[in-house]
Short mmCIF file of C-alpha atoms in Angstrom, two decimals:
data_model
loop_
_atom_site.label_atom_id
_atom_site.label_comp_id
_atom_site.label_asym_id
_atom_site.label_seq_id
_atom_site.Cartn_x
_atom_site.Cartn_y
_atom_site.Cartn_z
CA UNK A 1 -5.55 -57.19 -23.14
CA UNK A 2 -4.57 -53.98 -21.39
CA UNK A 3 -1.33 -53.45 -23.31
CA UNK A 4 -0.31 -49.84 -23.88
CA UNK A 5 -1.08 -48.63 -27.39
CA UNK A 6 0.87 -46.45 -29.82
CA UNK A 7 -1.73 -43.91 -30.91
CA UNK A 8 0.42 -41.63 -33.03
CA UNK A 9 3.84 -41.30 -34.61
CA UNK A 10 5.76 -38.57 -36.39
CA UNK A 11 9.09 -38.38 -38.10
CA UNK A 12 10.60 -35.09 -39.27
CA UNK A 13 12.81 -34.46 -42.28
CA UNK A 14 16.33 -35.86 -42.59
CA UNK A 15 17.83 -32.41 -42.06
CA UNK A 16 16.63 -30.78 -38.85
CA UNK A 17 18.09 -27.47 -40.00
CA UNK A 18 20.55 -26.94 -37.18
CA UNK A 19 17.80 -26.27 -34.63
CA UNK A 20 18.43 -27.10 -30.97
CA UNK A 21 17.49 -30.61 -29.85
CA UNK A 22 14.74 -29.08 -27.72
CA UNK A 23 13.29 -27.25 -30.72
CA UNK A 24 13.41 -30.50 -32.71
CA UNK A 25 11.74 -32.44 -29.88
CA UNK A 26 8.90 -29.92 -29.75
CA UNK A 27 8.04 -30.28 -33.45
CA UNK A 28 8.40 -34.05 -33.15
CA UNK A 29 6.01 -34.16 -30.19
CA UNK A 30 3.56 -31.86 -31.95
CA UNK A 31 3.60 -34.09 -35.02
CA UNK A 32 2.91 -37.25 -33.06
CA UNK A 33 0.10 -35.59 -31.06
CA UNK A 34 -1.45 -34.37 -34.31
CA UNK A 35 -1.23 -37.92 -35.71
CA UNK A 36 -2.96 -39.24 -32.58
CA UNK A 37 -5.68 -36.57 -32.70
CA UNK A 38 -4.53 -35.19 -29.36
CA UNK A 39 -3.29 -31.86 -28.02
CA UNK A 40 -0.78 -31.12 -25.24
CA UNK A 41 -3.67 -30.57 -22.83
CA UNK A 42 -4.44 -34.31 -23.04
CA UNK A 43 -0.90 -35.35 -22.07
CA UNK A 44 -0.01 -36.54 -18.56
CA UNK A 45 3.31 -38.23 -19.36
CA UNK A 46 6.41 -36.85 -21.12
CA UNK A 47 9.42 -38.94 -22.07
CA UNK A 48 12.49 -37.88 -24.04
CA UNK A 49 15.81 -39.35 -25.01
CA UNK A 50 18.72 -37.43 -23.47
CA UNK A 51 20.40 -35.48 -26.29
CA UNK A 52 24.10 -35.86 -25.53
CA UNK A 53 24.93 -33.77 -28.60
CA UNK A 54 23.08 -30.77 -27.14
CA UNK A 55 22.64 -31.59 -23.47
CA UNK A 56 20.52 -29.93 -20.83
CA UNK A 57 19.98 -30.84 -17.21
CA UNK A 58 16.24 -31.62 -17.35
CA UNK A 59 15.54 -32.33 -20.99
CA UNK A 60 12.14 -34.04 -20.76
CA UNK A 61 10.99 -31.47 -18.19
CA UNK A 62 12.01 -28.73 -20.62
CA UNK A 63 10.00 -30.42 -23.33
CA UNK A 64 6.96 -30.47 -21.01
CA UNK A 65 7.63 -26.81 -20.25
CA UNK A 66 7.67 -25.95 -23.94
CA UNK A 67 4.37 -27.82 -24.39
CA UNK A 68 2.93 -25.75 -21.50
CA UNK A 69 1.86 -28.82 -19.58
CA UNK A 70 2.34 -30.12 -16.04
CA UNK A 71 2.38 -33.87 -16.46
CA UNK A 72 2.06 -36.48 -13.72
CA UNK A 73 5.13 -38.36 -14.96
CA UNK A 74 8.31 -37.20 -16.74
CA UNK A 75 11.44 -39.15 -17.60
CA UNK A 76 14.66 -38.39 -19.47
CA UNK A 77 16.14 -41.57 -20.88
CA UNK A 78 19.94 -41.88 -21.28
CA UNK A 79 21.05 -45.14 -22.90
CA UNK A 80 22.81 -43.93 -26.05
CA UNK A 81 21.46 -45.68 -29.11
CA UNK A 82 19.17 -47.87 -27.01
CA UNK A 83 17.39 -44.72 -25.80
CA UNK A 84 14.34 -44.74 -28.10
CA UNK A 85 13.49 -48.42 -27.52
CA UNK A 86 14.16 -48.09 -23.80
CA UNK A 87 11.95 -44.98 -23.75
CA UNK A 88 9.00 -46.93 -25.16
CA UNK A 89 9.65 -49.76 -22.71
CA UNK A 90 9.80 -47.42 -19.71
CA UNK A 91 6.73 -45.50 -20.85
CA UNK A 92 4.78 -48.71 -21.41
CA UNK A 93 5.62 -49.82 -17.87
CA UNK A 94 4.71 -46.42 -16.44
CA UNK A 95 1.33 -46.56 -18.18
CA UNK A 96 0.69 -50.12 -16.94
CA UNK A 97 1.63 -48.94 -13.45
CA UNK A 98 -0.95 -46.16 -13.71
CA UNK A 99 1.55 -43.32 -13.49
CA UNK A 100 0.21 -41.73 -16.67
CA UNK A 101 -2.29 -42.59 -19.37
CA UNK A 102 -1.46 -40.44 -22.40
CA UNK A 103 2.26 -39.96 -22.93
CA UNK A 104 4.29 -38.24 -25.59
CA UNK A 105 7.77 -39.66 -26.29
CA UNK A 106 10.38 -37.76 -28.28
CA UNK A 107 13.88 -38.36 -29.65
CA UNK A 108 15.72 -35.49 -31.30
CA UNK A 109 19.21 -34.95 -32.65
CA UNK A 110 21.05 -32.20 -34.50
CA UNK A 111 24.26 -34.20 -34.69
CA UNK A 112 24.66 -33.60 -38.43
CA UNK A 113 23.23 -30.11 -38.92
CA UNK A 114 24.16 -28.80 -35.48
CA UNK A 115 27.41 -29.95 -33.88
CA UNK A 116 28.43 -31.80 -37.05
CA UNK A 117 29.55 -35.34 -37.78
CA UNK A 118 33.17 -35.01 -36.65
CA UNK A 119 32.26 -33.66 -33.25
CA UNK A 120 29.44 -36.19 -32.86
CA UNK A 121 31.82 -39.05 -33.56
CA UNK A 122 34.43 -37.57 -31.22
CA UNK A 123 31.82 -37.42 -28.45
CA UNK A 124 31.40 -41.18 -28.70
CA UNK A 125 34.77 -41.60 -26.99
CA UNK A 126 32.95 -40.99 -23.72
CA UNK A 127 31.34 -44.41 -24.07
CA UNK A 128 34.73 -45.99 -23.38
CA UNK A 129 36.94 -45.88 -20.31
CA UNK A 130 39.14 -42.74 -20.39
CA UNK A 131 42.01 -44.42 -18.57
CA UNK A 132 42.14 -48.03 -19.79
CA UNK A 133 40.45 -47.97 -23.22
CA UNK A 134 40.52 -44.56 -24.93
CA UNK A 135 44.34 -44.16 -24.59
CA UNK A 136 44.69 -47.24 -26.82
CA UNK A 137 42.73 -45.53 -29.60
CA UNK A 138 39.74 -47.76 -28.84
CA UNK A 139 36.43 -46.19 -29.81
CA UNK A 140 33.06 -47.61 -30.67
CA UNK A 141 34.01 -48.78 -34.16
CA UNK A 142 37.09 -50.79 -33.12
CA UNK A 143 35.06 -52.61 -30.49
CA UNK A 144 32.45 -53.61 -33.07
CA UNK A 145 35.30 -54.55 -35.40
CA UNK A 146 36.74 -56.90 -32.76
CA UNK A 147 33.25 -58.34 -32.36
CA UNK A 148 33.15 -59.03 -36.10
CA UNK A 149 36.63 -60.53 -35.91
CA UNK A 150 35.41 -62.96 -33.22
CA UNK A 151 32.21 -63.81 -35.10
CA UNK A 152 34.23 -64.65 -38.19
CA UNK A 153 36.62 -66.75 -36.12
CA UNK A 154 33.91 -68.68 -34.28
CA UNK A 155 31.33 -69.14 -37.04
CA UNK A 156 33.08 -68.57 -40.35
CA UNK A 157 31.15 -65.39 -41.08
CA UNK A 158 32.68 -63.59 -44.08
CA UNK A 159 33.19 -60.01 -45.20
CA UNK A 160 30.87 -60.81 -48.12
CA UNK A 161 28.12 -61.73 -45.64
CA UNK A 162 28.62 -58.49 -43.72
CA UNK A 163 28.50 -56.59 -47.00
CA UNK A 164 25.28 -58.40 -47.92
CA UNK A 165 23.58 -56.69 -44.97
CA UNK A 166 24.52 -53.24 -46.28
CA UNK A 167 23.47 -54.17 -49.82
CA UNK A 168 20.11 -55.53 -48.63
CA UNK A 169 19.33 -52.46 -46.55
CA UNK A 170 20.29 -50.13 -49.38
CA UNK A 171 17.81 -51.97 -51.59
CA UNK A 172 15.17 -51.45 -48.90
CA UNK A 173 16.00 -47.74 -48.67
CA UNK A 174 15.64 -47.38 -52.44
CA UNK A 175 11.84 -47.69 -51.97
CA UNK A 176 11.69 -44.81 -49.46
CA UNK A 177 11.79 -41.21 -50.68
CA UNK A 178 12.96 -40.01 -47.25
CA UNK A 179 16.08 -42.19 -47.12
CA UNK A 180 19.51 -40.57 -46.98
CA UNK A 181 20.95 -43.01 -49.54
CA UNK A 182 18.91 -44.75 -52.24
CA UNK A 183 21.48 -45.53 -54.93
CA UNK A 184 21.93 -49.31 -55.29
CA UNK A 185 25.01 -50.74 -53.61
CA UNK A 186 26.87 -53.92 -54.52
CA UNK A 187 28.91 -56.32 -52.41
CA UNK A 188 31.97 -55.39 -54.45
CA UNK A 189 31.42 -51.70 -53.71
CA UNK A 190 31.22 -52.42 -49.98
CA UNK A 191 34.36 -54.56 -50.05
CA UNK A 192 36.29 -52.00 -52.07
CA UNK A 193 35.28 -49.10 -49.82
CA UNK A 194 37.87 -47.89 -47.31
CA UNK A 195 38.61 -50.11 -44.34
CA UNK A 196 37.64 -48.25 -41.17
CA UNK A 197 38.70 -50.90 -38.66
CA UNK A 198 39.25 -54.36 -40.09
CA UNK A 199 37.14 -56.24 -41.05
CA UNK A 200 34.67 -53.33 -41.22
CA UNK A 201 34.56 -51.18 -44.35
CA UNK A 202 33.01 -47.75 -44.72
CA UNK A 203 29.71 -49.19 -45.92
CA UNK A 204 29.59 -51.55 -42.94
CA UNK A 205 29.19 -48.44 -40.76
CA UNK A 206 25.99 -46.52 -40.14
CA UNK A 207 25.29 -42.94 -41.14
CA UNK A 208 25.55 -39.90 -38.88
CA UNK A 209 22.38 -37.88 -39.44
CA UNK A 210 19.91 -35.75 -37.58
CA UNK A 211 16.71 -37.35 -36.39
CA UNK A 212 13.36 -36.06 -35.26
CA UNK A 213 10.85 -38.64 -34.06
CA UNK A 214 8.04 -38.97 -31.56
CA UNK A 215 5.26 -41.29 -30.50
CA UNK A 216 2.09 -40.97 -28.48
CA UNK A 217 1.64 -43.94 -26.17
CA UNK A 218 -1.58 -44.36 -24.24
CA UNK A 219 -3.35 -46.76 -21.91
CA UNK A 220 -5.37 -49.34 -23.82
CA UNK A 221 -8.70 -47.68 -22.91
CA UNK A 222 -7.64 -44.28 -24.23
CA UNK A 223 -7.18 -45.21 -27.89
CA UNK A 224 -9.34 -47.00 -30.46
CA UNK A 225 -7.21 -49.26 -32.61
CA UNK A 226 -3.55 -48.26 -32.56
CA UNK A 227 -0.51 -50.47 -32.35
CA UNK A 228 -0.15 -52.54 -29.20
CA UNK A 229 3.11 -52.72 -27.27
CA UNK A 230 2.91 -56.45 -26.58
CA UNK A 231 6.28 -57.01 -24.96
CA UNK A 232 9.41 -55.26 -23.83
CA UNK A 233 12.68 -56.25 -22.22
CA UNK A 234 16.05 -54.83 -21.41
CA UNK A 235 19.51 -56.10 -20.54
CA UNK A 236 22.70 -54.32 -19.60
CA UNK A 237 26.06 -55.86 -20.39
CA UNK A 238 29.27 -54.32 -19.09
CA UNK A 239 30.20 -51.18 -21.00
CA UNK A 240 33.85 -52.24 -21.16
CA UNK A 241 34.34 -54.97 -23.73
CA UNK A 242 37.14 -56.48 -21.68
CA UNK A 243 34.58 -57.37 -19.01
CA UNK A 244 32.28 -59.20 -21.42
CA UNK A 245 32.81 -62.95 -21.34
CA UNK A 246 31.79 -63.62 -24.97
CA UNK A 247 31.57 -60.79 -27.50
CA UNK A 248 29.38 -62.96 -29.75
CA UNK A 249 26.59 -63.63 -27.20
CA UNK A 250 25.16 -60.40 -25.91
CA UNK A 251 22.35 -58.87 -23.88
CA UNK A 252 19.89 -59.13 -26.77
CA UNK A 253 19.44 -62.75 -25.72
CA UNK A 254 18.03 -61.63 -22.38
CA UNK A 255 16.13 -58.53 -23.51
CA UNK A 256 14.62 -60.49 -26.40
CA UNK A 257 13.59 -63.43 -24.22
CA UNK A 258 11.89 -61.05 -21.78
CA UNK A 259 10.04 -59.24 -24.59
CA UNK A 260 8.85 -62.48 -26.21
CA UNK A 261 7.74 -63.88 -22.86
CA UNK A 262 5.68 -60.82 -22.03
CA UNK A 263 4.16 -60.85 -25.52
CA UNK A 264 3.43 -64.58 -25.37
CA UNK A 265 4.95 -64.88 -28.83
CA UNK A 266 7.97 -66.60 -30.34
CA UNK A 267 10.61 -65.38 -32.80
CA UNK A 268 8.94 -67.46 -35.53
CA UNK A 269 5.77 -65.37 -35.17
CA UNK A 270 7.47 -62.10 -36.15
CA UNK A 271 6.57 -60.68 -39.57
CA UNK A 272 9.04 -57.81 -39.68
CA UNK A 273 12.14 -56.83 -37.69
CA UNK A 274 13.64 -53.37 -37.21
CA UNK A 275 17.05 -53.92 -35.62
CA UNK A 276 19.66 -51.46 -34.45
CA UNK A 277 22.33 -51.42 -37.14
CA UNK A 278 25.28 -49.32 -36.04
CA UNK A 279 27.35 -51.70 -38.17
CA UNK A 280 26.55 -54.67 -40.37
CA UNK A 281 27.91 -57.06 -37.72
CA UNK A 282 25.39 -55.59 -35.27
CA UNK A 283 22.52 -56.86 -37.45
CA UNK A 284 23.93 -60.39 -37.78
CA UNK A 285 24.67 -60.72 -34.08
CA UNK A 286 21.30 -59.31 -33.06
CA UNK A 287 19.38 -61.60 -35.44
CA UNK A 288 21.10 -64.53 -33.76
CA UNK A 289 20.84 -63.31 -30.17
CA UNK A 290 17.10 -62.58 -30.57
CA UNK A 291 16.55 -66.10 -31.92
CA UNK A 292 15.59 -64.87 -35.40
CA UNK A 293 18.48 -66.88 -36.89
CA UNK A 294 20.44 -69.86 -35.56
CA UNK A 295 23.78 -68.91 -33.99
CA UNK A 296 26.40 -68.38 -36.64
CA UNK A 297 24.00 -68.62 -39.58
CA UNK A 298 22.65 -65.08 -39.90
CA UNK A 299 25.22 -64.12 -42.55
CA UNK A 300 24.35 -67.05 -44.78
CA UNK A 301 20.62 -66.39 -44.34
CA UNK A 302 21.07 -62.74 -45.35
CA UNK A 303 22.82 -63.91 -48.52
CA UNK A 304 19.93 -66.29 -49.19
CA UNK A 305 17.41 -63.43 -48.96
CA UNK A 306 15.59 -64.51 -45.82
CA UNK A 307 15.69 -60.98 -44.38
CA UNK A 308 15.09 -59.04 -47.59
CA UNK A 309 11.75 -57.57 -48.67
CA UNK A 310 9.81 -60.55 -49.95
CA UNK A 311 11.75 -62.91 -47.68
CA UNK A 312 10.42 -64.76 -44.64
CA UNK A 313 11.34 -61.96 -42.20
CA UNK A 314 12.16 -58.59 -43.77
CA UNK A 315 14.68 -56.65 -41.67
CA UNK A 316 15.18 -52.88 -41.57
CA UNK A 317 12.53 -52.26 -44.17
CA UNK A 318 13.27 -48.53 -44.55
CA UNK A 319 17.01 -49.09 -44.97
CA UNK A 320 17.86 -48.64 -41.31
CA UNK A 321 20.74 -46.61 -39.98
CA UNK A 322 23.00 -47.92 -42.75
CA UNK A 323 20.97 -46.19 -45.48
CA UNK A 324 17.86 -44.42 -44.15
CA UNK A 325 18.97 -42.35 -41.17
CA UNK A 326 20.48 -42.89 -37.77
CA UNK A 327 19.16 -42.74 -34.24
CA UNK A 328 17.00 -45.73 -33.40
CA UNK A 329 13.71 -43.84 -33.22
CA UNK A 330 13.19 -44.53 -36.93
CA UNK A 331 13.22 -48.29 -36.27
CA UNK A 332 10.21 -47.91 -33.98
CA UNK A 333 8.31 -45.56 -36.28
CA UNK A 334 8.94 -47.81 -39.28
CA UNK A 335 7.61 -50.80 -37.33
CA UNK A 336 4.43 -48.85 -36.55
CA UNK A 337 4.04 -47.90 -40.23
CA UNK A 338 4.43 -51.55 -41.22
CA UNK A 339 1.85 -52.73 -38.69
CA UNK A 340 -0.55 -50.01 -39.82
CA UNK A 341 -0.14 -51.35 -43.34
CA UNK A 342 0.91 -47.91 -44.50
CA UNK A 343 4.69 -47.91 -44.84
CA UNK A 344 6.01 -44.84 -46.70
CA UNK A 345 8.46 -47.11 -48.54
CA UNK A 346 8.01 -50.81 -49.12
CA UNK A 347 5.13 -52.44 -47.22
CA UNK A 348 5.41 -55.99 -45.87
CA UNK A 349 2.05 -57.53 -46.78
CA UNK A 350 -0.09 -58.49 -43.81
CA UNK A 351 2.51 -57.65 -41.15
CA UNK A 352 0.93 -58.24 -37.74
CA UNK A 353 3.88 -58.62 -35.38
CA UNK A 354 7.08 -56.61 -35.36
CA UNK A 355 10.22 -56.83 -33.26
CA UNK A 356 12.34 -53.75 -32.65
CA UNK A 357 15.75 -53.78 -31.01
CA UNK A 358 17.91 -50.90 -29.76
CA UNK A 359 21.55 -50.94 -28.65
CA UNK A 360 23.63 -48.46 -26.68
CA UNK A 361 27.35 -48.25 -25.97
CA UNK A 362 29.50 -50.70 -27.86
CA UNK A 363 26.86 -53.45 -27.93
CA UNK A 364 26.42 -53.14 -24.16
CA UNK A 365 22.89 -51.84 -23.53
CA UNK A 366 19.97 -53.71 -25.07
CA UNK A 367 16.25 -53.02 -25.35
CA UNK A 368 13.67 -55.07 -27.25
CA UNK A 369 10.05 -54.32 -28.15
CA UNK A 370 7.41 -56.64 -29.61
CA UNK A 371 4.65 -54.67 -31.29
CA UNK A 372 1.37 -55.91 -32.76
CA UNK A 373 -1.46 -54.55 -34.84
CA UNK A 374 -4.64 -54.55 -32.77
CA UNK A 375 -6.60 -57.71 -33.54
CA UNK B 1 51.04 -44.31 -25.90
CA UNK B 2 49.17 -41.93 -28.10
CA UNK B 3 50.20 -38.56 -26.61
CA UNK B 4 46.93 -36.82 -27.37
CA UNK B 5 45.07 -39.57 -25.55
CA UNK B 6 46.94 -39.84 -22.26
CA UNK B 7 44.72 -41.22 -19.51
CA UNK B 8 42.48 -38.31 -18.68
CA UNK B 9 40.51 -39.41 -15.67
CA UNK B 10 42.79 -41.42 -13.47
CA UNK B 11 40.68 -43.45 -11.08
CA UNK B 12 41.26 -43.45 -7.35
CA UNK B 13 42.76 -46.93 -7.32
CA UNK B 14 44.99 -46.97 -10.35
CA UNK B 15 48.18 -45.29 -9.09
CA UNK B 16 49.90 -48.63 -8.20
CA UNK B 17 49.11 -49.89 -11.72
CA UNK B 18 50.87 -46.95 -13.37
CA UNK B 19 53.73 -47.00 -10.83
CA UNK B 20 54.38 -50.68 -11.62
CA UNK B 21 54.23 -49.97 -15.36
CA UNK B 22 56.92 -47.33 -14.94
CA UNK B 23 59.05 -50.10 -13.37
CA UNK B 24 58.32 -52.41 -16.28
CA UNK B 25 55.82 -54.63 -14.48
CA UNK B 26 52.24 -55.47 -15.46
CA UNK B 27 50.13 -55.72 -12.32
CA UNK B 28 46.55 -56.79 -11.78
CA UNK B 29 44.71 -56.26 -8.54
CA UNK B 30 44.10 -59.35 -6.42
CA UNK B 31 41.71 -59.50 -3.46
CA UNK B 32 43.37 -60.82 -0.31
CA UNK B 33 40.01 -61.96 1.02
CA UNK B 34 38.49 -63.92 -1.89
CA UNK B 35 41.56 -64.06 -4.19
CA UNK B 36 39.67 -62.74 -7.23
CA UNK B 37 41.67 -60.82 -9.83
CA UNK B 38 40.18 -57.64 -11.24
CA UNK B 39 41.16 -55.26 -14.02
CA UNK B 40 40.89 -52.30 -14.25
CA UNK B 41 41.79 -51.81 -10.58
CA UNK B 42 39.08 -50.65 -8.20
CA UNK B 43 38.74 -49.24 -4.70
CA UNK B 44 37.18 -52.46 -3.44
CA UNK B 45 36.92 -56.04 -4.65
CA UNK B 46 33.67 -55.99 -6.62
CA UNK B 47 33.18 -59.70 -5.89
CA UNK B 48 33.31 -59.68 -2.08
CA UNK B 49 33.59 -55.91 -1.39
CA UNK B 50 36.77 -56.35 0.65
CA UNK B 51 38.99 -53.28 0.71
CA UNK B 52 42.03 -55.53 0.98
CA UNK B 53 43.04 -55.42 -2.67
CA UNK B 54 46.65 -55.16 -3.81
CA UNK B 55 48.55 -55.22 -7.11
CA UNK B 56 50.06 -58.56 -8.13
CA UNK B 57 52.70 -58.86 -10.83
CA UNK B 58 51.55 -60.87 -13.83
CA UNK B 59 53.71 -63.11 -15.98
CA UNK B 60 53.18 -60.68 -18.82
CA UNK B 61 52.15 -63.47 -21.20
CA UNK B 62 48.80 -64.02 -22.84
CA UNK B 63 47.06 -64.51 -26.16
CA UNK B 64 44.85 -62.63 -28.59
CA UNK B 65 41.09 -62.97 -27.89
CA UNK B 66 40.16 -60.63 -30.75
CA UNK B 67 41.67 -57.72 -32.63
CA UNK B 68 41.18 -55.07 -35.27
CA UNK B 69 43.50 -53.01 -37.43
CA UNK B 70 42.25 -49.42 -37.24
CA UNK B 71 42.91 -47.79 -40.61
CA UNK B 72 40.66 -44.72 -40.43
CA UNK B 73 40.87 -42.88 -37.14
CA UNK B 74 37.65 -41.60 -35.61
CA UNK B 75 39.48 -38.65 -34.06
CA UNK B 76 41.67 -36.15 -35.86
CA UNK B 77 44.36 -36.58 -33.21
CA UNK B 78 44.66 -40.26 -34.10
CA UNK B 79 45.19 -39.81 -37.83
CA UNK B 80 49.03 -39.79 -37.64
CA UNK B 81 48.97 -43.13 -35.83
CA UNK B 82 46.99 -45.33 -38.21
CA UNK B 83 47.18 -48.15 -38.87
CA UNK B 84 47.27 -49.41 -35.30
CA UNK B 85 46.01 -52.60 -33.71
CA UNK B 86 43.43 -52.63 -30.91
CA UNK B 87 43.07 -55.99 -29.23
CA UNK B 88 41.47 -57.78 -26.33
CA UNK B 89 44.20 -59.77 -24.65
CA UNK B 90 43.60 -62.77 -22.39
CA UNK B 91 46.43 -62.92 -19.85
CA UNK B 92 47.61 -66.37 -18.82
CA UNK B 93 46.34 -65.56 -15.30
CA UNK B 94 42.77 -65.34 -16.65
CA UNK B 95 42.24 -61.59 -16.95
CA UNK B 96 41.14 -59.90 -20.18
CA UNK B 97 42.42 -56.41 -20.98
CA UNK B 98 42.17 -54.04 -23.86
CA UNK B 99 45.49 -52.97 -25.35
CA UNK B 100 47.50 -52.37 -28.51
CA UNK B 101 49.62 -54.97 -30.26
CA UNK B 102 52.85 -53.57 -31.65
CA UNK B 103 53.49 -55.88 -34.59
CA UNK B 104 52.97 -56.31 -38.30
CA UNK B 105 49.15 -56.57 -38.51
CA UNK B 106 49.45 -59.35 -41.07
CA UNK B 107 51.21 -61.53 -38.50
CA UNK B 108 48.45 -61.25 -35.87
CA UNK B 109 45.85 -63.99 -35.47
CA UNK B 110 43.31 -64.89 -32.81
CA UNK B 111 45.08 -67.09 -30.28
CA UNK B 112 48.54 -65.72 -31.07
CA UNK B 113 50.90 -65.67 -28.07
CA UNK B 114 51.72 -62.25 -26.67
CA UNK B 115 54.21 -60.73 -24.27
CA UNK B 116 53.76 -57.41 -22.50
CA UNK B 117 55.91 -54.41 -23.41
CA UNK B 118 55.82 -50.81 -22.18
CA UNK B 119 55.35 -47.73 -24.27
CA UNK B 120 56.91 -44.73 -22.55
CA UNK B 121 56.04 -41.09 -22.95
CA UNK B 122 56.23 -38.05 -20.69
CA UNK B 123 57.22 -40.10 -17.65
CA UNK B 124 54.31 -42.48 -18.12
CA UNK B 125 54.48 -46.10 -19.20
CA UNK B 126 51.56 -47.86 -20.83
CA UNK B 127 51.36 -51.65 -21.08
CA UNK B 128 51.08 -52.85 -24.69
CA UNK B 129 51.79 -56.24 -26.24
CA UNK B 130 54.14 -57.77 -28.77
CA UNK B 131 54.00 -61.15 -30.46
CA UNK B 132 55.84 -63.64 -28.22
#
């Protein structure tokens, strides 16, 4: 096959030290190039996720400038939380199309150590309509809360099942020394934590942390071994939840189907899943929409341990955004670690195929990747 | 209306919506060419692209599609207002809109019947809903 190959990855520390997003992206890119055994002089493609918390007009071009290179192809990717997955998808397509052959992809955020959590959360209001949504006090979390409310109504999903997602991911994070939170969590602790927007409690909500991550993606003939990008897909629902016909059936159905089709694989062939987890409901809905669980049954299957380490399909093996760190780039890097058989935390034995899903907006923008260890 | 969150970026086509609200009417734009309803209002009908779109007064009745009781505000400005209810409301005419429900949260269920009301502040009126 001529699938693009992930030749290197790098993830920085949890605390980026208040550096600018450009500074963080440079160290991320350097780390991934080092991991791939490359230098900037080899690079002809530069991709970066737009850092809304520290914006600049030509972010990826500035990253190329800092690396002192003049690439053939540069792209700044702006899809909120779906950015990292979408970045890999767009870079994979660019490589297949011959626009570049050795690309560095970076995602950087100082949202905790730079602008700070309160300002980062406040910035999220821009995702919603300033005239017809924001004036009602509707932000990202209430929209996800309404989604959970509908899922409970339609399928009988319970608060205990949502809590079980947070508990499971905390257990996963406990194996990883780099995780933000490793102390065991119980269902009772989740349910007795403050209600943010009913039915979502504090521990149903993801962390707000810095992130510093990068990958080197190359054409198949430029890397020995590596992790193949087997499939990718994207789908874009309306940003405004009032325009979405069913809050419990989202774009992941379409992005996932496209990724599986390109990969020539089915959901049953996945060994590990790294799924965007802004909230616990996000994980349940995405498991179902990707076909990794029957509709309405993801909550029960989480409780039964299907998605825990040691289960049939471990999900968010580093603890995800609920316990490890936020951003979405970590999902991709963790999938690569798993497929390399060298996870820093818990390793899923013999993992050959991984699915990664990213979401932007309030569940509106979807990107899916299917990755595989080279046969 | 939450004063700190007055509509900040009024769109080119929304003046008739706010004018009607000040008169105590909930209007939704209808296309004279293809008869589609659309909310929020736009400059053209996004179904057929006709510019012949005009506000039509709704019955003001609908039901709860989904809702949440916000207890911890994401913005400092919102803290004095919690708890408040954010809901997606399906109007009887077939349009879904995001709004607030002014009611005891414990009395709200999916499917509950609603009637429009208007919250007034600084010469503006914002459509909200009450249990019918």
